[in-house]
Amino acid sequence: MGLKTREEYIESLRKMKPEVYMFGERLTNIVDNPRLRAGIEATAATYELASVPECRDLIVTRSPLINEPVNRFTLPPSSIEDLVARVKVNRKLGNWVGTCHQRCTGLDCLSTLSIVTYDIDKKYGTGYNKRFLEFLKNVQKNDLAANAAVTDVKGDRSLGPKEQADPDMYLRVVERRSDGIVVRGAKAHQTGSLSSHEIIALPTRALRKGDEDYAVAFAVPQDAPGLVHVVGRSSLDSRELDGCDVGNTLYSKYCPTVIFNNVFVPWERVFMCGEVEFAVDMVVKFSSFHRQSHGGCKSGKIDCMIGAALTLMDYNGTSKAGHHKQKVIDMIHRAETLYGCCLAASYEGKKEPSGTYFIDTVLANASKIHEGKEMAEAIRLMVDVSGGFVADLPSDRDLEHPEIGPMLKKYLKGVDGVPVENRIKMFRLVEKMAMESADTISDIHGGGSPEAHRVTILRETDIESKKKAARRLAGIKV
Ligand SMILES: Cc1cc2nc3c(=O)[nH]c(=O)nc-3n(C[C@H](O)[C@H](O)[C@H](O)COP(=O)(O)OP(=O)(O)OC[C@H]3O[C@@H](n4cnc5c(N)ncnc54)[C@H](O)[C@@H]3O)c2cc1C
């Protein structure tokens, strides 16, 4: 009980027995699989840094719910300071792991549920909030990591859930029992589902009357019977299995498709069941929190990219080149604009009736639109500064080859005084940060596709006050 160390976290995952498939094979040892372990290590960083003196004050705080120190990734924000801390912690971690640490989505679900379960109870006199708080106490006391099972596979995008040819295209309740519910469906792109102890499912879209079976929110352990994790392919993933040319020698990211094959959920873990009109609140709250999380984390990743570009400038002999300095400035201002937008979303946050603080949705969504475009631009700038070996560097195995290795090391050298091995390692890191599809594609689609951000911005913006300001200046009286 209490805050877990990195080692305790990894051992706690070892005790879980999830059903997992990868490359057509069933895996039994998840924690020691090199591909999955690199992802688990990224989440382990959220535990490790909590015990490092210079990060402890940022990551560890006191929970008013259990009155004990907790990791911030288990704490729904109860002040503006908590909202701001979310961004700062994510930037620190994004910078530390250079990829996705995978623990923010769980916090975004916990924060959402702490608001919406209260609102549902207020309208219907249900007991979801009390159940949720019991669940949250357990998460906080045991320092558990959670994953967000939000994105349904969705079948035909032009059709709603109950209009699909196959009704399981959106996760749904297939049986209601006295002790709980049985759910069926599948959630796609499940970042770090096996690095988490708990899977928290929320609806993925607004729902209407008639969609009651799809209006379901709950939590299950990642090894619940019937839950099947199929690890998705990502570019560069076989290098981790191969143990060669990995680029980021410490961390990585993976995203399984998670199938809910008639999974039983006891009532005490069900946080919404049938209240269709609250599905949209779940989606807007979750996605806005998550878009804010992204901005903190991705500005931290750009920091790593800037560090890699500057180091390669030193190694290549271009550190005095004016256009490279300009490109580094262009990377820095992109990181800071992203960070600033997420901080602003926090400072403009408001208290919800449940007591949880919610961020400013327009600013959070504006930051995500910025991320989708500007991460790509920051990657382009990093690759421009670094050079073509980002694309086609010979393998470490060739460098170790007794005959061609010495020749390669002679010809791959940059400035004198820098070991050729260091230059090669930095090229590999740039390749990983630019081309790890499980991470770079999340810049665009993670937390919803760009159009979802735009729609939210339009819906949440006070359009009328803008029109009024213009009419006043033009001397138009309504
Ligand atoms: C790397 C990565 C990590 C992720 N991690 C998680 C996670 O941990 N948990 C989770 O729940 N989700 C996660 N996601 C999922 C993410 O939220 C979705 O990818 C996103 O919402 C888009 O859904 P989709 O992938 O099904 O694409 P689609 O919904 O098919 O979207 C593709 C395109 O079609 C458009 N489109 C879709 N439907 C319509 C329509 N009806 N009308 C008009 N245009 C439409 C979209 O705007 C978009 O341009 C992750 C995604 C990625 C890429």
mmCIF file of C-alpha atoms in Angstrom, residues 113 117 120 128 131-133 135 200-201 217-219 267-273 275 282:
data_model
loop_
_atom_site.group_PDB
_atom_site.id
_atom_site.type_symbol
_atom_site.label_atom_id
_atom_site.label_comp_id
_atom_site.label_asym_id
_atom_site.label_seq_id
_atom_site.Cartn_x
_atom_site.Cartn_y
_atom_site.Cartn_z
ATOM 1 C CA LEU A 113 -15.457 10.167 -13.908
ATOM 2 C CA THR A 117 -20.620 10.413 -12.055
ATOM 3 C CA ILE A 120 -25.485 11.749 -13.236
ATOM 4 C CA TYR A 128 -22.184 6.070 -9.313
ATOM 5 C CA ARG A 131 -18.822 3.654 -6.255
ATOM 6 C CA PHE A 132 -16.301 5.615 -8.246
ATOM 7 C CA LEU A 133 -14.758 7.162 -5.117
ATOM 8 C CA PHE A 135 -12.598 2.594 -6.785
ATOM 9 C CA ILE A 200 -11.164 2.222 -17.666
ATOM 10 C CA ALA A 201 -13.827 2.168 -20.400
ATOM 11 C CA ALA A 217 -18.495 3.325 -18.221
ATOM 12 C CA PHE A 218 -16.601 0.938 -15.960
ATOM 13 C CA ALA A 219 -13.204 -0.364 -14.856
ATOM 14 C CA TRP A 267 -21.783 -3.424 -10.259
ATOM 15 C CA GLU A 268 -19.311 -1.793 -7.871
ATOM 16 C CA ARG A 269 -17.082 -1.116 -10.911
ATOM 17 C CA VAL A 270 -19.841 0.245 -13.172
ATOM 18 C CA PHE A 271 -19.885 4.073 -13.296
ATOM 19 C CA MET A 272 -22.558 4.691 -15.938
ATOM 20 C CA CYS A 273 -25.102 2.312 -17.421
ATOM 21 C CA GLU A 275 -27.762 7.394 -19.108
ATOM 22 C CA MET A 282 -17.835 11.874 -20.729
#
